[in-house]
PDB file of C-alpha atoms and ligand atoms in Angstrom:
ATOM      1  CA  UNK P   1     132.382-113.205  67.181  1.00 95.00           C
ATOM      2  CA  UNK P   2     130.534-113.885  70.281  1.00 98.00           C
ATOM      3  CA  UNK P   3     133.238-115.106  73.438  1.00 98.00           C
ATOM      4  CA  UNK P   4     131.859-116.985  76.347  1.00 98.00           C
ATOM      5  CA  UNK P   5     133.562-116.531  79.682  1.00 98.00           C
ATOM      6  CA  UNK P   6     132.057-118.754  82.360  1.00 97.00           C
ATOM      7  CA  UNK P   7     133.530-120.125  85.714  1.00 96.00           C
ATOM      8  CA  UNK P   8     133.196-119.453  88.947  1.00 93.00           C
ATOM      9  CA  UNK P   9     133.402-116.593  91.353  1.00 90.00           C
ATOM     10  CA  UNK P  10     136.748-115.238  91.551  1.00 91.00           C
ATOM     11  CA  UNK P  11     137.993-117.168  89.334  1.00 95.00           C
ATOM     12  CA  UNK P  12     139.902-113.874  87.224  1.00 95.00           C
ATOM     13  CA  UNK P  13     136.662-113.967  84.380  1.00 97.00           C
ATOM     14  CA  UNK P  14     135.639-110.846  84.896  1.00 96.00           C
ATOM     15  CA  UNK P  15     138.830-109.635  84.245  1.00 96.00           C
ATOM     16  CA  UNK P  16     139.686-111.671  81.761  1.00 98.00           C
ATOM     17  CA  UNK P  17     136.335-110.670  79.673  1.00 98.00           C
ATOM     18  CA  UNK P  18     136.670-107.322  80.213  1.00 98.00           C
ATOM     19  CA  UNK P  19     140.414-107.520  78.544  1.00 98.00           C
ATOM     20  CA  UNK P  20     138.944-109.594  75.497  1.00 98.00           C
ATOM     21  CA  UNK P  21     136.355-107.484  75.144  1.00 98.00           C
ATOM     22  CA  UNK P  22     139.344-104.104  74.670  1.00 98.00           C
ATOM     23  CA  UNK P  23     141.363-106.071  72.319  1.00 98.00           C
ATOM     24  CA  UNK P  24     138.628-106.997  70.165  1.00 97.00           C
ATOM     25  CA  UNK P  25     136.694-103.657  70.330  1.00 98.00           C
ATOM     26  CA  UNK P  26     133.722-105.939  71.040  1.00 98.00           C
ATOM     27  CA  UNK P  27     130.663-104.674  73.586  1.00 98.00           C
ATOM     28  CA  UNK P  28     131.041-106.616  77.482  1.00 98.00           C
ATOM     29  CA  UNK P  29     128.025-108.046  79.686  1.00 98.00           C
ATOM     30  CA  UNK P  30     129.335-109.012  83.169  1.00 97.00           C
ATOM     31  CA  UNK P  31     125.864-111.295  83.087  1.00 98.00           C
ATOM     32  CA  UNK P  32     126.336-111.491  86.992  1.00 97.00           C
ATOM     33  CA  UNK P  33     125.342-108.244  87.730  1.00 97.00           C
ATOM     34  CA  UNK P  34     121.919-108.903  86.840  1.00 98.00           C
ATOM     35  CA  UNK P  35     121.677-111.577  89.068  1.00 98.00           C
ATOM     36  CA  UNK P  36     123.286-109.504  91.728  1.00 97.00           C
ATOM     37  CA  UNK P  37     120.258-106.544  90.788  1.00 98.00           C
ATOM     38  CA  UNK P  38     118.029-109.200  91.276  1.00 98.00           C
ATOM     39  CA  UNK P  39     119.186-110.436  94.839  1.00 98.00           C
ATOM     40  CA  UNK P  40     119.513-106.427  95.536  1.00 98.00           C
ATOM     41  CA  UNK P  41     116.214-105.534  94.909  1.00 98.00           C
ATOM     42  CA  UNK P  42     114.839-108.724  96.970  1.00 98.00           C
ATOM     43  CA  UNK P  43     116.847-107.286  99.531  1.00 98.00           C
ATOM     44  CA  UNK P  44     115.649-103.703  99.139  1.00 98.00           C
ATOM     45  CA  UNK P  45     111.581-105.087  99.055  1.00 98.00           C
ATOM     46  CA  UNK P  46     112.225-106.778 102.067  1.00 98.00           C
ATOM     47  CA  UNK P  47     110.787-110.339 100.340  1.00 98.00           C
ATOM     48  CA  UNK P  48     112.152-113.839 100.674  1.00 98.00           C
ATOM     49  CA  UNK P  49     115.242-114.634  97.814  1.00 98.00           C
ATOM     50  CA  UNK P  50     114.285-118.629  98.229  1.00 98.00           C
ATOM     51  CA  UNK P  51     110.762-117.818  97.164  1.00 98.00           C
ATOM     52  CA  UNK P  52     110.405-118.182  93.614  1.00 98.00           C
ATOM     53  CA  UNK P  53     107.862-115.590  93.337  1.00 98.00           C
ATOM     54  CA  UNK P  54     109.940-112.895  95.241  1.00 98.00           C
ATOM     55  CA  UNK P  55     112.398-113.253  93.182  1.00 98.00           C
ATOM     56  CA  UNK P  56     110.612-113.611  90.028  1.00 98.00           C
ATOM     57  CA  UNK P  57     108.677-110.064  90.761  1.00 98.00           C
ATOM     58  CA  UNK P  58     112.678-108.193  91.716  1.00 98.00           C
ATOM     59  CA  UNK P  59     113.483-109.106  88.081  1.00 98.00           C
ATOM     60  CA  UNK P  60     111.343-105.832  87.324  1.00 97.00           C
ATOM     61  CA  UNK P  61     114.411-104.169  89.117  1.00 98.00           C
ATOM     62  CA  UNK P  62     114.845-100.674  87.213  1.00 97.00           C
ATOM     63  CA  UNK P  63     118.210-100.269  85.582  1.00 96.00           C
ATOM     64  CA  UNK P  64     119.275 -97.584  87.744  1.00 97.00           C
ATOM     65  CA  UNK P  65     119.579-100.576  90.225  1.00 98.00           C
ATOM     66  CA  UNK P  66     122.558-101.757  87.777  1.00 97.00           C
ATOM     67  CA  UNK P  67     124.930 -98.834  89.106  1.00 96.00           C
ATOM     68  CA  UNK P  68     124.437 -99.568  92.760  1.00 96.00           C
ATOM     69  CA  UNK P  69     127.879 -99.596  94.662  1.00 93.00           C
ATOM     70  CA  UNK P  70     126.612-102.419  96.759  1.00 94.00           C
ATOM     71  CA  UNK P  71     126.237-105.190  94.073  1.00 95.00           C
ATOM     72  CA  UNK P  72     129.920-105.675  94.422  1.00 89.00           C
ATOM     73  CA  UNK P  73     129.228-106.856  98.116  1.00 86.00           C
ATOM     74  CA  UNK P  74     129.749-110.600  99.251  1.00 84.00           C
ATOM     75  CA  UNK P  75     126.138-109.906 100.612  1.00 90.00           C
ATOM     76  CA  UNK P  76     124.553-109.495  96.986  1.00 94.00           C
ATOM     77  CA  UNK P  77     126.590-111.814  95.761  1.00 91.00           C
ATOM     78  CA  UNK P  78     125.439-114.732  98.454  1.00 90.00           C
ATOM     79  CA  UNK P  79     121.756-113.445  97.527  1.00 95.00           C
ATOM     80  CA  UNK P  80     122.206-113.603  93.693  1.00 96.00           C
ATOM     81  CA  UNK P  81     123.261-116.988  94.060  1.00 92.00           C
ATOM     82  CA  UNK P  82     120.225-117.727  95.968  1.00 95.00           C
ATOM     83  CA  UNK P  83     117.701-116.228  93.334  1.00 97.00           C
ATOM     84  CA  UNK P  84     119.767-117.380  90.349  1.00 95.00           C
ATOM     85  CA  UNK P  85     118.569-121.180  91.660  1.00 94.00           C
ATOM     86  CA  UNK P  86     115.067-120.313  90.367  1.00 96.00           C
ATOM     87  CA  UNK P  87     114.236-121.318  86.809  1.00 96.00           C
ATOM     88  CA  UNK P  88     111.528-118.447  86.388  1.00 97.00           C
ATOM     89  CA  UNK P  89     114.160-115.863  87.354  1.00 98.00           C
ATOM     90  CA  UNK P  90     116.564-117.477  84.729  1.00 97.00           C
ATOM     91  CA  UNK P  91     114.061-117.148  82.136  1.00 97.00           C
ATOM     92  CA  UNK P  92     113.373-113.312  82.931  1.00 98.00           C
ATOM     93  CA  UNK P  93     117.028-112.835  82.487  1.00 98.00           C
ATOM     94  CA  UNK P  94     117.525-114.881  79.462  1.00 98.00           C
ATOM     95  CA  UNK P  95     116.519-112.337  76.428  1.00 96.00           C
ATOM     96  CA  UNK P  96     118.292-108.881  77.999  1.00 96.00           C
ATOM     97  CA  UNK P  97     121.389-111.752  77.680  1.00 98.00           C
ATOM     98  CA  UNK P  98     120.364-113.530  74.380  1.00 98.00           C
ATOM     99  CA  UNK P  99     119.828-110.098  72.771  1.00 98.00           C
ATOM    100  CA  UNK P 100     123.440-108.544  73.863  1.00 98.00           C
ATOM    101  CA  UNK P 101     124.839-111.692  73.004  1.00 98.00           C
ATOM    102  CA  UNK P 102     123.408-111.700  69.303  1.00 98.00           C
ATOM    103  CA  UNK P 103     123.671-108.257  68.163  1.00 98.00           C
ATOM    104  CA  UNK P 104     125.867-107.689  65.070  1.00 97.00           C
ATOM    105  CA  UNK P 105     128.859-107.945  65.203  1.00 96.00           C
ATOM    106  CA  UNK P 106     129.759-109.940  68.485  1.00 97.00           C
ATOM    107  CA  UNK P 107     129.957-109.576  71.934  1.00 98.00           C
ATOM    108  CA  UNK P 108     131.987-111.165  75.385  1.00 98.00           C
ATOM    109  CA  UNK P 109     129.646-112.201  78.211  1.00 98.00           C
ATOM    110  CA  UNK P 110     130.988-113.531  81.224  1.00 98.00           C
ATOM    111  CA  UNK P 111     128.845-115.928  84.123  1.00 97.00           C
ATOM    112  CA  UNK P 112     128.442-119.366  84.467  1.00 95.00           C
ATOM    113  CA  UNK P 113     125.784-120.091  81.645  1.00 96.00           C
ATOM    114  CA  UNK P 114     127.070-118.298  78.622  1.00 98.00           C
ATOM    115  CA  UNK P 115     128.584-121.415  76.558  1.00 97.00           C
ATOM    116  CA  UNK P 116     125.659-123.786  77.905  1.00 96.00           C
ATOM    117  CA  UNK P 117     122.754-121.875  77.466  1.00 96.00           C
ATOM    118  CA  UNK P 118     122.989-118.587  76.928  1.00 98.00           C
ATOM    119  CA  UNK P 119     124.746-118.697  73.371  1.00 98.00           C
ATOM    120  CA  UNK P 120     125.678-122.259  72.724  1.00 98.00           C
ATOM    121  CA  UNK P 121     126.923-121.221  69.193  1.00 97.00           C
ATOM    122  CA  UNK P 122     129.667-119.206  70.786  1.00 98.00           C
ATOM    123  CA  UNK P 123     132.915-118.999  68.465  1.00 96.00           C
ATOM    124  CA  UNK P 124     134.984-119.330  71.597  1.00 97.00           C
ATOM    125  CA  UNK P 125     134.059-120.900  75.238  1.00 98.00           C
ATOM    126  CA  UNK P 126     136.445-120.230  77.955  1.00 98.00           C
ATOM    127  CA  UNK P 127     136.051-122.194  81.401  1.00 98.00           C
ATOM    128  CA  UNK P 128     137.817-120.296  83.841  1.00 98.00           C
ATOM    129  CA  UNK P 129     138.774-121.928  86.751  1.00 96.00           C
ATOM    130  CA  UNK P 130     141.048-121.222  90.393  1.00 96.00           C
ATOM    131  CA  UNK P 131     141.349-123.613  93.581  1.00 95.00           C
ATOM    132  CA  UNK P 132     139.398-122.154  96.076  1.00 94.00           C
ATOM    133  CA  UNK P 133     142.172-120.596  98.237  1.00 94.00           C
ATOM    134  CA  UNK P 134     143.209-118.676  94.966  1.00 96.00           C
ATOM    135  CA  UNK P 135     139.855-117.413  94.845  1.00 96.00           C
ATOM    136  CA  UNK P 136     139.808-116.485  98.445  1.00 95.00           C
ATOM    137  CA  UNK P 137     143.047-114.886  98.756  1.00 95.00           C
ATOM    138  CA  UNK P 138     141.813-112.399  95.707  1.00 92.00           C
ATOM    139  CA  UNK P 139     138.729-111.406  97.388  1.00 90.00           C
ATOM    140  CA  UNK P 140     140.229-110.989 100.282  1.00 92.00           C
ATOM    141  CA  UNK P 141     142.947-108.310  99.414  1.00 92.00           C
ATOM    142  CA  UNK P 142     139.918-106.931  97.284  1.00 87.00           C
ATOM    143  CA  UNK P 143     138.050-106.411 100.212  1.00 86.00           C
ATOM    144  CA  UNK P 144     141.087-105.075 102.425  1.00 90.00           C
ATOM    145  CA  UNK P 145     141.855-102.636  99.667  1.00 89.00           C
ATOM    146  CA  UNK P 146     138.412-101.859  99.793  1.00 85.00           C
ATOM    147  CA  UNK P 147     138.697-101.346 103.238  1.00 88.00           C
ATOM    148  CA  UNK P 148     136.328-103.834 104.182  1.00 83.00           C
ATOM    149  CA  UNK P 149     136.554-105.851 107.519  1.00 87.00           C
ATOM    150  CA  UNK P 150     136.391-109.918 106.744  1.00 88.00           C
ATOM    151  CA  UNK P 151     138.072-113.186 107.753  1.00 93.00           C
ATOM    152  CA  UNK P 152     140.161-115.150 104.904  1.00 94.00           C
ATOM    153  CA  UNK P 153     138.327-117.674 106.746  1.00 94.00           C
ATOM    154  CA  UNK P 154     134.771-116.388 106.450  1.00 92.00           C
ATOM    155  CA  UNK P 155     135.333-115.444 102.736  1.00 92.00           C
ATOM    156  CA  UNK P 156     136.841-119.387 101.988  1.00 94.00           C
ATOM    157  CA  UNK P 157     133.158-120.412 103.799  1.00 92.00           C
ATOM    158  CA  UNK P 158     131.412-118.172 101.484  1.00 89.00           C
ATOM    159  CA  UNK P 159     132.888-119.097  98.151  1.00 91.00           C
ATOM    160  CA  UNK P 160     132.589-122.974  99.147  1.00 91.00           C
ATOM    161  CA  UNK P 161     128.514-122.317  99.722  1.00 90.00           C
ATOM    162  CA  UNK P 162     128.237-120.469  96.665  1.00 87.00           C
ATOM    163  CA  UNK P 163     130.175-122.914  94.062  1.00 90.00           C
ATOM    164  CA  UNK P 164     128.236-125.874  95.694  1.00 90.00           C
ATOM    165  CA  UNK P 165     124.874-123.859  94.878  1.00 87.00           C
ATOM    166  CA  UNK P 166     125.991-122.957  91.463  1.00 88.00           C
ATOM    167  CA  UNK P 167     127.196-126.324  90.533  1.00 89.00           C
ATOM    168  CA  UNK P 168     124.213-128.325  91.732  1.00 90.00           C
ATOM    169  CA  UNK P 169     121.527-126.496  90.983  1.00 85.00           C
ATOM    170  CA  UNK P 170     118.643-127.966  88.917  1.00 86.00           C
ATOM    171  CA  UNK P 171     118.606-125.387  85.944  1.00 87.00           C
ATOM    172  CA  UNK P 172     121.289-124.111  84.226  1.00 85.00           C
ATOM    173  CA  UNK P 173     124.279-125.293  87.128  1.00 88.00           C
ATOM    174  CA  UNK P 174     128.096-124.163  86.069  1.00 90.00           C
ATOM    175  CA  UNK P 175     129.480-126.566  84.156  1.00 91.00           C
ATOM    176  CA  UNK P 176     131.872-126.623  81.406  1.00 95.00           C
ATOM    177  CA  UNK P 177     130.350-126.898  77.631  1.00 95.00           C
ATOM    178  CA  UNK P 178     131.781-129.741  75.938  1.00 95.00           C
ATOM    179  CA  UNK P 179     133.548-127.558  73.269  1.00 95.00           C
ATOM    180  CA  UNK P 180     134.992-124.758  75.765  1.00 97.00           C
ATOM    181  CA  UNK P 181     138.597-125.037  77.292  1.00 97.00           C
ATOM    182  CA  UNK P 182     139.443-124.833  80.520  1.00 97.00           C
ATOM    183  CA  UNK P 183     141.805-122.357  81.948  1.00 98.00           C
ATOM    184  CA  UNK P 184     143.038-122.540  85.845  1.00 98.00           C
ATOM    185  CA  UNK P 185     144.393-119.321  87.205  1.00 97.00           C
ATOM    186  CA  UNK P 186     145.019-120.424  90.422  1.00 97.00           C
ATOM    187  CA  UNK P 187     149.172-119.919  89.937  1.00 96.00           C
ATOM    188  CA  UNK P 188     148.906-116.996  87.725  1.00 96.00           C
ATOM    189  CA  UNK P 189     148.703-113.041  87.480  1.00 95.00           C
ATOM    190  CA  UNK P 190     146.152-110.992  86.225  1.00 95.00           C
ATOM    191  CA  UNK P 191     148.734-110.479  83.112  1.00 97.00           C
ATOM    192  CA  UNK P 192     149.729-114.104  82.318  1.00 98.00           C
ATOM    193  CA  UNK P 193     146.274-114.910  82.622  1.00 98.00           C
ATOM    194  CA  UNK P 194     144.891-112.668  79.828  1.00 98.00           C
ATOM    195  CA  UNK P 195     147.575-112.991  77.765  1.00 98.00           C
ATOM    196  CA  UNK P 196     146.502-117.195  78.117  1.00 98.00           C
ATOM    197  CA  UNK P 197     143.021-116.369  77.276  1.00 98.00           C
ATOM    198  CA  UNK P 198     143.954-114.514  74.787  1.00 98.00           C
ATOM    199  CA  UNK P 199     145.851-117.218  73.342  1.00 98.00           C
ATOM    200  CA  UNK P 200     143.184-120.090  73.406  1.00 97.00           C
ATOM    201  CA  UNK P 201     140.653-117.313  71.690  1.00 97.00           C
ATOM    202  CA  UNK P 202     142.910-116.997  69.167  1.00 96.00           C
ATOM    203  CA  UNK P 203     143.605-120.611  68.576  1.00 94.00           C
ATOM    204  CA  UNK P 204     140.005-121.183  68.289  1.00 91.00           C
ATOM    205  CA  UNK P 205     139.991-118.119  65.615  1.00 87.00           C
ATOM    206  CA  UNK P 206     142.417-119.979  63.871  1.00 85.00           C
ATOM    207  CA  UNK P 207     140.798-123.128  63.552  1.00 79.00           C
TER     208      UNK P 207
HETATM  209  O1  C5P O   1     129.679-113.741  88.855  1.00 95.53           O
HETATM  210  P1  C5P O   1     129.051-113.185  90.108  1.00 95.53           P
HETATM  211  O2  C5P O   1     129.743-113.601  91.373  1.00 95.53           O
HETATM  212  O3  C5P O   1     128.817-111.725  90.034  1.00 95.53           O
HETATM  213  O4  C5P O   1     127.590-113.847  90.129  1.00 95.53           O
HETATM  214  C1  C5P O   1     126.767-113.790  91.278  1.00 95.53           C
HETATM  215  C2  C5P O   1     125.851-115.008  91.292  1.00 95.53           C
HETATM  216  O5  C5P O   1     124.929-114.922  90.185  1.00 95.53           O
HETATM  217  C3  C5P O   1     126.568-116.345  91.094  1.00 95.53           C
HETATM  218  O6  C5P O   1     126.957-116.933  92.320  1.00 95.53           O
HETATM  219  C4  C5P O   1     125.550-117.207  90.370  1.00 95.53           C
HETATM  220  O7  C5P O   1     124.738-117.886  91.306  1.00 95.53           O
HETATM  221  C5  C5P O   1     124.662-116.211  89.652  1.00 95.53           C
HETATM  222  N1  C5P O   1     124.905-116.205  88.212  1.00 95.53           N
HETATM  223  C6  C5P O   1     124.256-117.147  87.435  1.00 95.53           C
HETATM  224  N2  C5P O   1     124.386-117.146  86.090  1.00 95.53           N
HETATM  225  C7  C5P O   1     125.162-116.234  85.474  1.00 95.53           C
HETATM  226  C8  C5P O   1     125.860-115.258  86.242  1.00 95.53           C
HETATM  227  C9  C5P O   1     125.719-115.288  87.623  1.00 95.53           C
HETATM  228  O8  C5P O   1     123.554-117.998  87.983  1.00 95.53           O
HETATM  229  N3  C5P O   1     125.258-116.246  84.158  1.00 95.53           N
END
């Protein structure tokens, strides 16, 4: 069974994947970190993230790159959002994604292409979803717990930027397949909103 968890940042689909992927024993790609390696290595070449070039040539990034604490950072994340906008950088990605996707016996991705393009035959499509001042409240503790210095304010700014980039972009924006259902987490806990997810997998299971 191959699960699709898409929506945007902050939204709880990371953590939501991650628990679909334990209760069905089934192998997790958070398909965001590459983009983040990607916007990391631009950043560590000192090259441009807007030129498609640049960032076609930091999709080389070596895998090591994948452990990097600073991927997590609001930083990386504004840059992978920059370099995801670039079709040839999609493109590089799209096998290391296709092939996790496809391997026997099923797999969860999560990102904001998985039910459109990534693996459009997925047996269940989950559109996770969270008002923006959800989504900024989360990262915000995140980052206090994390001891990191930012402005509920400045984070708000940042996730606004990076949803209108996502969602307009030329190739590949986030959208919601036609077949997936939507899930907004905006009033819920981590719990309740696994134990929903689980719930609409399952119904599709059933069907
Ligand atoms: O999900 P995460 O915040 O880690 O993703 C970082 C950025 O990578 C997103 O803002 C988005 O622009 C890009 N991305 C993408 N397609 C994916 C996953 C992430 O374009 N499948």
């Amino acid at each position: 069974m191959i699960i699709a968890v898409d929506g945007p940042t902050a939204s709880g689909k990371g953590t939501i994947a991650h628990a679909l992927a334990a209760h069905y024993a089934l192998p997790h790609l958070d398909t965001g970190l590459l983009y983040r390696a990607v916007g990391r290595q631009v950043f560590l070449a000192g090259t441009d993230p807007d030129d498609p070039a640049d960032a076609l040539a930091a999709t080389a990034f070596p895998d090591s790159l994948l452990d990097d604490p600073a991927l997590r950072s609001e930083e990386t994340g504004g840059l992978a959002s920059r370099v995801s906008v670039h079709p040839a950088v999609r493109r590089a990605l799209f096998e290391r994604q296709r092939g996790f996707a496809t391997q026997p016996g099923g797999a969860v991705l999560d990102g904001r292409d998985i039910g459109t393009v990534i693996a459009p035959e997925a047996e269940a499509k989950l559109f996770i979803i969270a008002s923006v001042s959800a989504r900024a409240q989360r990262r915000f503790l995140e980052m206090q717990g994390r001891g990191i210095a930012v402005t509920l304010d400045a984070i708000e700014a940042d996730l606004a930027a990076r949803d209108a980039r996502d969602r307009t972009r030329a190739e590949a924006p986030l959208v919601a397949a036609a077949d997936a259902v939507t899930l907004d987490t905006s009033a819920l806990s981590a719990e309740a909103a696994i134990a929903a997810a689980l719930a609409l997998v399952e119904a599709r299971r059933q069907r």
